[in-house]
Amino acid sequence: SQQGEEDPQALSIQEGENATMNCSYKTSINNLQWYRQNSGRGLVHLILIRSNEREKHSGRLRVTLDTSKKSSSLLITASRAADTASYFCAHPGSGNTPLVFGKGTRLSVIA
Amino acid sequence: NAGVTQTPKFQVLKTGQSMTLQCAQDMNHEYMSWYRQDPGMGLRLIHYSVGAGITDQGEVPNGYNVSRSTTEDFPLRLLSAAPSQTSVYFCASSYSTGVNTEAFFGQGTRLTVV
């Protein structure tokens, strides 16, 4: 299986704190993506970072990518209760096949 | 702008029954995929299609069939439902699987096989 791993599996923080989630993957990639899933809903794309980029920002999101370590991190700054969701990293599969997803991190932001 | 539409949202089947999960997208995307999501397993790829008339197997294809007769539609067929197919099923579409491509997901179908 090409499936990677997110760490931690679950994270609980207070509103206003920062949340950091990590992702490890197994193969060479040309991009890595992060998705959010609210309870009972479909996944929503958050941000994409290319293999030649090391860091990318989008609003309160900051993503880093270290291809030498096959790892990525997602930082959500100044978290809000509405950020409560599961977060998944994903990358294109080998041979140009569809996205391979990690197992996700469940984030709870307590107001 | 509907995006990716999945029907039904919920379904209960008896073991051995067959059914088709529908997926339609209105973004003229070439790539469409079916995933299943189980607790602690993340999303696993069942089948995918790179264009009309072309389908291929993913990680967990057994017990499922697909076809792609049009760009818009990508139905998933359960041939003889088993309790192990109890899961949440997601359909996704994307312009390609290239460098700058995000996937768009439907809202999911929650299937229970009893």
PDB file of C-alpha atoms in Angstrom:
ATOM      1  CA  SER A   1       0.000   0.000   0.000  1.00  0.00           C
ATOM      2  CA  GLN A   2       1.195   3.526  -0.774  1.00  0.00           C
ATOM      3  CA  GLN A   3      -0.881   4.911   2.065  1.00  0.00           C
ATOM      4  CA  GLY A   4       0.976   7.329   4.292  1.00  0.00           C
ATOM      5  CA  GLU A   5       0.389   8.283   7.887  1.00  0.00           C
ATOM      6  CA  GLU A   6      -0.730  11.401   9.703  1.00  0.00           C
ATOM      7  CA  ASP A   7       0.437  12.239  13.168  1.00  0.00           C
ATOM      8  CA  PRO A   8      -1.128  12.661  15.630  1.00  0.00           C
ATOM      9  CA  GLN A   9      -4.283  10.617  15.062  1.00  0.00           C
ATOM     10  CA  ALA A  10      -6.223  13.036  17.239  1.00  0.00           C
ATOM     11  CA  LEU A  11      -5.513  16.517  18.574  1.00  0.00           C
ATOM     12  CA  SER A  12      -7.501  18.635  21.005  1.00  0.00           C
ATOM     13  CA  ILE A  13      -6.652  22.311  21.535  1.00  0.00           C
ATOM     14  CA  GLN A  14      -8.192  25.512  22.856  1.00  0.00           C
ATOM     15  CA  GLU A  15      -9.528  28.169  20.550  1.00  0.00           C
ATOM     16  CA  GLY A  16      -6.804  30.625  19.617  1.00  0.00           C
ATOM     17  CA  GLU A  17      -3.994  28.068  19.858  1.00  0.00           C
ATOM     18  CA  ASN A  18      -2.046  26.775  16.877  1.00  0.00           C
ATOM     19  CA  ALA A  19      -2.560  23.238  15.557  1.00  0.00           C
ATOM     20  CA  THR A  20       0.181  21.273  13.837  1.00  0.00           C
ATOM     21  CA  MET A  21      -0.407  18.048  11.956  1.00  0.00           C
ATOM     22  CA  ASN A  22       2.251  15.936  10.316  1.00  0.00           C
ATOM     23  CA  CYS A  23       2.149  13.621   7.338  1.00  0.00           C
ATOM     24  CA  SER A  24       4.631  11.019   6.141  1.00  0.00           C
ATOM     25  CA  TYR A  25       4.478   9.341   2.757  1.00  0.00           C
ATOM     26  CA  LYS A  26       6.269   6.516   1.045  1.00  0.00           C
ATOM     27  CA  THR A  27       6.914   7.320  -2.612  1.00  0.00           C
ATOM     28  CA  SER A  28       8.356  10.074  -4.762  1.00  0.00           C
ATOM     29  CA  ILE A  29       5.695  12.693  -5.412  1.00  0.00           C
ATOM     30  CA  ASN A  30       5.164  15.737  -7.605  1.00  0.00           C
ATOM     31  CA  ASN A  31       2.780  17.407  -5.190  1.00  0.00           C
ATOM     32  CA  LEU A  32       1.211  16.950  -1.798  1.00  0.00           C
ATOM     33  CA  GLN A  33      -2.243  18.156  -0.852  1.00  0.00           C
ATOM     34  CA  TRP A  34      -4.202  18.693   2.340  1.00  0.00           C
ATOM     35  CA  TYR A  35      -7.961  18.175   2.661  1.00  0.00           C
ATOM     36  CA  ARG A  36     -10.472  18.860   5.416  1.00  0.00           C
ATOM     37  CA  GLN A  37     -13.493  16.724   6.202  1.00  0.00           C
ATOM     38  CA  ASN A  38     -16.236  17.984   8.462  1.00  0.00           C
ATOM     39  CA  SER A  39     -18.220  15.297  10.232  1.00  0.00           C
ATOM     40  CA  GLY A  40     -20.505  13.450   7.817  1.00  0.00           C
ATOM     41  CA  ARG A  41     -19.414  15.489   4.813  1.00  0.00           C
ATOM     42  CA  GLY A  42     -17.163  15.120   1.785  1.00  0.00           C
ATOM     43  CA  LEU A  43     -13.543  16.203   1.636  1.00  0.00           C
ATOM     44  CA  VAL A  44     -12.648  19.763   0.731  1.00  0.00           C
ATOM     45  CA  HIS A  45      -9.311  20.742  -0.764  1.00  0.00           C
ATOM     46  CA  LEU A  46      -7.282  23.163   1.366  1.00  0.00           C
ATOM     47  CA  ILE A  47      -3.879  23.608  -0.190  1.00  0.00           C
ATOM     48  CA  LEU A  48      -1.452  22.020  -2.653  1.00  0.00           C
ATOM     49  CA  ILE A  49       2.325  22.220  -2.411  1.00  0.00           C
ATOM     50  CA  ARG A  50       4.560  21.160  -5.293  1.00  0.00           C
ATOM     51  CA  SER A  51       7.629  19.007  -4.849  1.00  0.00           C
ATOM     52  CA  ASN A  52       9.929  21.956  -5.680  1.00  0.00           C
ATOM     53  CA  GLU A  53       8.349  24.135  -2.973  1.00  0.00           C
ATOM     54  CA  ARG A  54       9.330  24.027   0.687  1.00  0.00           C
ATOM     55  CA  GLU A  55       6.633  26.185   2.235  1.00  0.00           C
ATOM     56  CA  LYS A  56       3.274  27.607   1.234  1.00  0.00           C
ATOM     57  CA  HIS A  57       0.754  29.846   2.949  1.00  0.00           C
ATOM     58  CA  SER A  58      -2.969  30.297   2.504  1.00  0.00           C
ATOM     59  CA  GLY A  59      -4.744  32.487   5.041  1.00  0.00           C
ATOM     60  CA  ARG A  60      -4.233  30.844   8.458  1.00  0.00           C
ATOM     61  CA  LEU A  61      -2.745  27.728   6.878  1.00  0.00           C
ATOM     62  CA  ARG A  62       0.962  27.074   6.503  1.00  0.00           C
ATOM     63  CA  VAL A  63       2.214  23.927   4.819  1.00  0.00           C
ATOM     64  CA  THR A  64       5.783  22.687   4.641  1.00  0.00           C
ATOM     65  CA  LEU A  65       7.220  19.903   2.558  1.00  0.00           C
ATOM     66  CA  ASP A  66      10.485  18.041   3.057  1.00  0.00           C
ATOM     67  CA  THR A  67      10.953  15.635   0.165  1.00  0.00           C
ATOM     68  CA  SER A  68      14.212  14.274   1.602  1.00  0.00           C
ATOM     69  CA  LYS A  69      12.328  13.080   4.674  1.00  0.00           C
ATOM     70  CA  LYS A  70       9.118  12.328   2.755  1.00  0.00           C
ATOM     71  CA  SER A  71       7.134  14.415   5.190  1.00  0.00           C
ATOM     72  CA  SER A  72       4.829  17.422   5.310  1.00  0.00           C
ATOM     73  CA  SER A  73       3.233  19.467   8.036  1.00  0.00           C
ATOM     74  CA  LEU A  74       0.068  21.553   8.193  1.00  0.00           C
ATOM     75  CA  LEU A  75      -0.075  24.424  10.670  1.00  0.00           C
ATOM     76  CA  ILE A  76      -3.377  26.137  11.432  1.00  0.00           C
ATOM     77  CA  THR A  77      -2.779  29.361  13.325  1.00  0.00           C
ATOM     78  CA  ALA A  78      -5.215  31.024  15.732  1.00  0.00           C
ATOM     79  CA  SER A  79      -7.586  28.082  15.547  1.00  0.00           C
ATOM     80  CA  ARG A  80     -11.343  28.485  15.766  1.00  0.00           C
ATOM     81  CA  ALA A  81     -14.127  26.125  16.802  1.00  0.00           C
ATOM     82  CA  ALA A  82     -15.103  25.955  13.105  1.00  0.00           C
ATOM     83  CA  ASP A  83     -11.720  24.334  12.355  1.00  0.00           C
ATOM     84  CA  THR A  84     -12.922  21.201  14.163  1.00  0.00           C
ATOM     85  CA  ALA A  85     -12.680  18.512  11.485  1.00  0.00           C
ATOM     86  CA  SER A  86     -10.526  15.677  10.197  1.00  0.00           C
ATOM     87  CA  TYR A  87      -7.519  16.631   8.105  1.00  0.00           C
ATOM     88  CA  PHE A  88      -5.968  14.387   5.474  1.00  0.00           C
ATOM     89  CA  CYS A  89      -2.821  14.611   3.425  1.00  0.00           C
ATOM     90  CA  ALA A  90      -2.846  13.130  -0.078  1.00  0.00           C
ATOM     91  CA  HIS A  91      -0.591  12.790  -3.094  1.00  0.00           C
ATOM     92  CA  PRO A  92      -0.950  11.414  -6.628  1.00  0.00           C
ATOM     93  CA  GLY A  93      -0.377   7.672  -6.792  1.00  0.00           C
ATOM     94  CA  SER A  94       2.422   6.027  -8.729  1.00  0.00           C
ATOM     95  CA  GLY A  95       1.901   5.759 -12.463  1.00  0.00           C
ATOM     96  CA  ASN A  96      -0.329   8.848 -12.474  1.00  0.00           C
ATOM     97  CA  THR A  97      -3.094   7.110 -10.538  1.00  0.00           C
ATOM     98  CA  PRO A  98      -5.536   9.020  -8.314  1.00  0.00           C
ATOM     99  CA  LEU A  99      -4.789  10.490  -4.928  1.00  0.00           C
ATOM    100  CA  VAL A 100      -3.501   8.314  -2.116  1.00  0.00           C
ATOM    101  CA  PHE A 101      -4.731   9.488   1.282  1.00  0.00           C
ATOM    102  CA  GLY A 102      -3.303   9.178   4.751  1.00  0.00           C
ATOM    103  CA  LYS A 103      -5.473   8.045   7.633  1.00  0.00           C
ATOM    104  CA  GLY A 104      -6.145  11.546   8.889  1.00  0.00           C
ATOM    105  CA  THR A 105      -5.872  13.644  12.035  1.00  0.00           C
ATOM    106  CA  ARG A 106      -9.027  14.454  14.012  1.00  0.00           C
ATOM    107  CA  LEU A 107      -8.771  18.020  15.279  1.00  0.00           C
ATOM    108  CA  SER A 108     -11.042  19.292  18.029  1.00  0.00           C
ATOM    109  CA  VAL A 109     -10.951  22.993  18.812  1.00  0.00           C
ATOM    110  CA  ILE A 110     -12.607  23.800  22.111  1.00  0.00           C
ATOM    111  CA  ALA A 111     -14.194  27.207  22.521  1.00  0.00           C
TER     112      ALA A 111
ATOM    113  CA  ASN B   1     -22.661  24.972  -9.897  1.00  0.00           C
ATOM    114  CA  ALA B   2     -23.415  21.467  -8.559  1.00  0.00           C
ATOM    115  CA  GLY B   3     -19.863  20.014  -8.611  1.00  0.00           C
ATOM    116  CA  VAL B   4     -19.914  16.295  -7.768  1.00  0.00           C
ATOM    117  CA  THR B   5     -23.296  14.808  -6.921  1.00  0.00           C
ATOM    118  CA  GLN B   6     -23.734  11.430  -5.290  1.00  0.00           C
ATOM    119  CA  THR B   7     -26.973   9.537  -4.814  1.00  0.00           C
ATOM    120  CA  PRO B   8     -28.312   8.115  -2.613  1.00  0.00           C
ATOM    121  CA  LYS B   9     -26.975   9.660   0.611  1.00  0.00           C
ATOM    122  CA  PHE B  10     -27.975   6.655   2.708  1.00  0.00           C
ATOM    123  CA  GLN B  11     -28.742   3.051   1.811  1.00  0.00           C
ATOM    124  CA  VAL B  12     -29.399  -0.171   3.695  1.00  0.00           C
ATOM    125  CA  LEU B  13     -28.990  -3.430   1.800  1.00  0.00           C
ATOM    126  CA  LYS B  14     -29.459  -7.039   2.695  1.00  0.00           C
ATOM    127  CA  THR B  15     -26.578  -9.434   2.118  1.00  0.00           C
ATOM    128  CA  GLY B  16     -26.622 -10.611  -1.483  1.00  0.00           C
ATOM    129  CA  GLN B  17     -28.546  -7.671  -2.898  1.00  0.00           C
ATOM    130  CA  SER B  18     -27.102  -5.560  -5.660  1.00  0.00           C
ATOM    131  CA  MET B  19     -27.257  -1.831  -6.150  1.00  0.00           C
ATOM    132  CA  THR B  20     -25.672   1.072  -8.012  1.00  0.00           C
ATOM    133  CA  LEU B  21     -24.220   4.158  -6.388  1.00  0.00           C
ATOM    134  CA  GLN B  22     -24.554   7.114  -8.719  1.00  0.00           C
ATOM    135  CA  CYS B  23     -21.969   9.834  -9.263  1.00  0.00           C
ATOM    136  CA  ALA B  24     -22.209  12.768 -11.630  1.00  0.00           C
ATOM    137  CA  GLN B  25     -19.986  15.809 -12.148  1.00  0.00           C
ATOM    138  CA  ASP B  26     -20.624  18.938 -14.188  1.00  0.00           C
ATOM    139  CA  MET B  27     -17.053  20.263 -14.394  1.00  0.00           C
ATOM    140  CA  ASN B  28     -16.047  18.374 -17.541  1.00  0.00           C
ATOM    141  CA  HIS B  29     -13.353  16.536 -15.581  1.00  0.00           C
ATOM    142  CA  GLU B  30     -11.616  13.625 -17.230  1.00  0.00           C
ATOM    143  CA  TYR B  31     -10.597  11.857 -14.024  1.00  0.00           C
ATOM    144  CA  MET B  32     -13.143  10.267 -11.695  1.00  0.00           C
ATOM    145  CA  SER B  33     -12.585   7.950  -8.749  1.00  0.00           C
ATOM    146  CA  TRP B  34     -14.433   5.965  -6.125  1.00  0.00           C
ATOM    147  CA  TYR B  35     -13.114   5.651  -2.573  1.00  0.00           C
ATOM    148  CA  ARG B  36     -14.402   3.949   0.509  1.00  0.00           C
ATOM    149  CA  GLN B  37     -13.811   5.333   3.975  1.00  0.00           C
ATOM    150  CA  ASP B  38     -13.707   3.077   6.986  1.00  0.00           C
ATOM    151  CA  PRO B  39     -12.861   4.045  10.590  1.00  0.00           C
ATOM    152  CA  GLY B  40      -9.116   4.170  11.132  1.00  0.00           C
ATOM    153  CA  MET B  41      -8.383   3.328   7.476  1.00  0.00           C
ATOM    154  CA  GLY B  42      -8.610   6.677   5.761  1.00  0.00           C
ATOM    155  CA  LEU B  43      -9.789   6.637   2.155  1.00  0.00           C
ATOM    156  CA  ARG B  44      -8.982   3.681  -0.054  1.00  0.00           C
ATOM    157  CA  LEU B  45      -9.292   3.708  -3.824  1.00  0.00           C
ATOM    158  CA  ILE B  46     -11.782   1.232  -5.327  1.00  0.00           C
ATOM    159  CA  HIS B  47     -11.834   2.051  -9.052  1.00  0.00           C
ATOM    160  CA  TYR B  48     -10.981   5.007 -11.198  1.00  0.00           C
ATOM    161  CA  SER B  49     -11.384   6.311 -14.736  1.00  0.00           C
ATOM    162  CA  VAL B  50      -9.131   8.555 -16.800  1.00  0.00           C
ATOM    163  CA  GLY B  51     -11.815   9.277 -19.388  1.00  0.00           C
ATOM    164  CA  ALA B  52     -14.959   7.961 -21.025  1.00  0.00           C
ATOM    165  CA  GLY B  53     -14.626   4.285 -21.868  1.00  0.00           C
ATOM    166  CA  ILE B  54     -11.533   3.754 -19.681  1.00  0.00           C
ATOM    167  CA  THR B  55     -11.577   2.321 -16.167  1.00  0.00           C
ATOM    168  CA  ASP B  56      -9.020   0.692 -13.919  1.00  0.00           C
ATOM    169  CA  GLN B  57      -8.800  -0.971 -10.525  1.00  0.00           C
ATOM    170  CA  GLY B  58      -7.610   0.662  -7.378  1.00  0.00           C
ATOM    171  CA  GLU B  59      -6.478  -0.798  -4.072  1.00  0.00           C
ATOM    172  CA  VAL B  60      -9.733  -2.547  -3.068  1.00  0.00           C
ATOM    173  CA  PRO B  61     -11.719  -3.412  -6.238  1.00  0.00           C
ATOM    174  CA  ASN B  62     -13.149  -6.806  -5.312  1.00  0.00           C
ATOM    175  CA  GLY B  63     -16.951  -6.916  -5.223  1.00  0.00           C
ATOM    176  CA  TYR B  64     -17.362  -3.711  -7.229  1.00  0.00           C
ATOM    177  CA  ASN B  65     -17.828  -2.885 -10.905  1.00  0.00           C
ATOM    178  CA  VAL B  66     -17.660   0.437 -12.714  1.00  0.00           C
ATOM    179  CA  SER B  67     -18.257   1.782 -16.186  1.00  0.00           C
ATOM    180  CA  ARG B  68     -17.738   5.195 -17.768  1.00  0.00           C
ATOM    181  CA  SER B  69     -19.966   5.690 -20.772  1.00  0.00           C
ATOM    182  CA  THR B  70     -19.972   9.503 -20.516  1.00  0.00           C
ATOM    183  CA  THR B  71     -17.588  12.126 -19.130  1.00  0.00           C
ATOM    184  CA  GLU B  72     -20.187  13.193 -16.561  1.00  0.00           C
ATOM    185  CA  ASP B  73     -21.206   9.893 -14.948  1.00  0.00           C
ATOM    186  CA  PHE B  74     -19.271   7.196 -13.099  1.00  0.00           C
ATOM    187  CA  PRO B  75     -21.579   4.694 -11.361  1.00  0.00           C
ATOM    188  CA  LEU B  76     -20.304   2.115  -8.881  1.00  0.00           C
ATOM    189  CA  ARG B  77     -22.069  -1.237  -8.815  1.00  0.00           C
ATOM    190  CA  LEU B  78     -22.127  -3.640  -5.911  1.00  0.00           C
ATOM    191  CA  LEU B  79     -22.755  -7.041  -7.425  1.00  0.00           C
ATOM    192  CA  SER B  80     -23.692  -9.038  -4.317  1.00  0.00           C
ATOM    193  CA  ALA B  81     -23.508  -6.955  -1.167  1.00  0.00           C
ATOM    194  CA  ALA B  82     -21.593  -8.282   1.837  1.00  0.00           C
ATOM    195  CA  PRO B  83     -21.377  -6.899   5.390  1.00  0.00           C
ATOM    196  CA  SER B  84     -17.699  -6.085   4.711  1.00  0.00           C
ATOM    197  CA  GLN B  85     -18.910  -3.501   2.192  1.00  0.00           C
ATOM    198  CA  THR B  86     -20.551  -1.468   4.936  1.00  0.00           C
ATOM    199  CA  SER B  87     -18.752   1.847   4.557  1.00  0.00           C
ATOM    200  CA  VAL B  88     -19.010   5.437   3.426  1.00  0.00           C
ATOM    201  CA  TYR B  89     -18.385   5.788  -0.298  1.00  0.00           C
ATOM    202  CA  PHE B  90     -17.014   8.922  -1.903  1.00  0.00           C
ATOM    203  CA  CYS B  91     -16.817   9.847  -5.543  1.00  0.00           C
ATOM    204  CA  ALA B  92     -14.211  12.372  -6.655  1.00  0.00           C
ATOM    205  CA  SER B  93     -13.319  14.094  -9.884  1.00  0.00           C
ATOM    206  CA  SER B  94     -10.351  16.107 -11.086  1.00  0.00           C
ATOM    207  CA  TYR B  95      -9.103  17.724 -14.259  1.00  0.00           C
ATOM    208  CA  SER B  96      -6.111  15.409 -14.280  1.00  0.00           C
ATOM    209  CA  THR B  97      -3.741  13.735 -11.841  1.00  0.00           C
ATOM    210  CA  GLY B  98      -0.975  16.106 -12.859  1.00  0.00           C
ATOM    211  CA  VAL B  99       1.038  18.603 -10.882  1.00  0.00           C
ATOM    212  CA  ASN B 100      -1.527  21.310 -10.129  1.00  0.00           C
ATOM    213  CA  THR B 101      -4.718  19.354  -9.745  1.00  0.00           C
ATOM    214  CA  GLU B 102      -7.061  19.232  -6.785  1.00  0.00           C
ATOM    215  CA  ALA B 103      -9.854  16.694  -6.410  1.00  0.00           C
ATOM    216  CA  PHE B 104     -13.490  17.575  -5.841  1.00  0.00           C
ATOM    217  CA  PHE B 105     -15.559  15.242  -3.713  1.00  0.00           C
ATOM    218  CA  GLY B 106     -19.213  14.388  -3.448  1.00  0.00           C
ATOM    219  CA  GLN B 107     -20.984  14.360  -0.087  1.00  0.00           C
ATOM    220  CA  GLY B 108     -20.760  10.592   0.221  1.00  0.00           C
ATOM    221  CA  THR B 109     -23.086   7.603   0.375  1.00  0.00           C
ATOM    222  CA  ARG B 110     -23.377   5.830   3.707  1.00  0.00           C
ATOM    223  CA  LEU B 111     -24.047   2.166   2.978  1.00  0.00           C
ATOM    224  CA  THR B 112     -25.019  -0.448   5.536  1.00  0.00           C
ATOM    225  CA  VAL B 113     -25.193  -4.122   4.580  1.00  0.00           C
ATOM    226  CA  VAL B 114     -27.096  -6.301   7.023  1.00  0.00           C
TER     227      VAL B 114
END
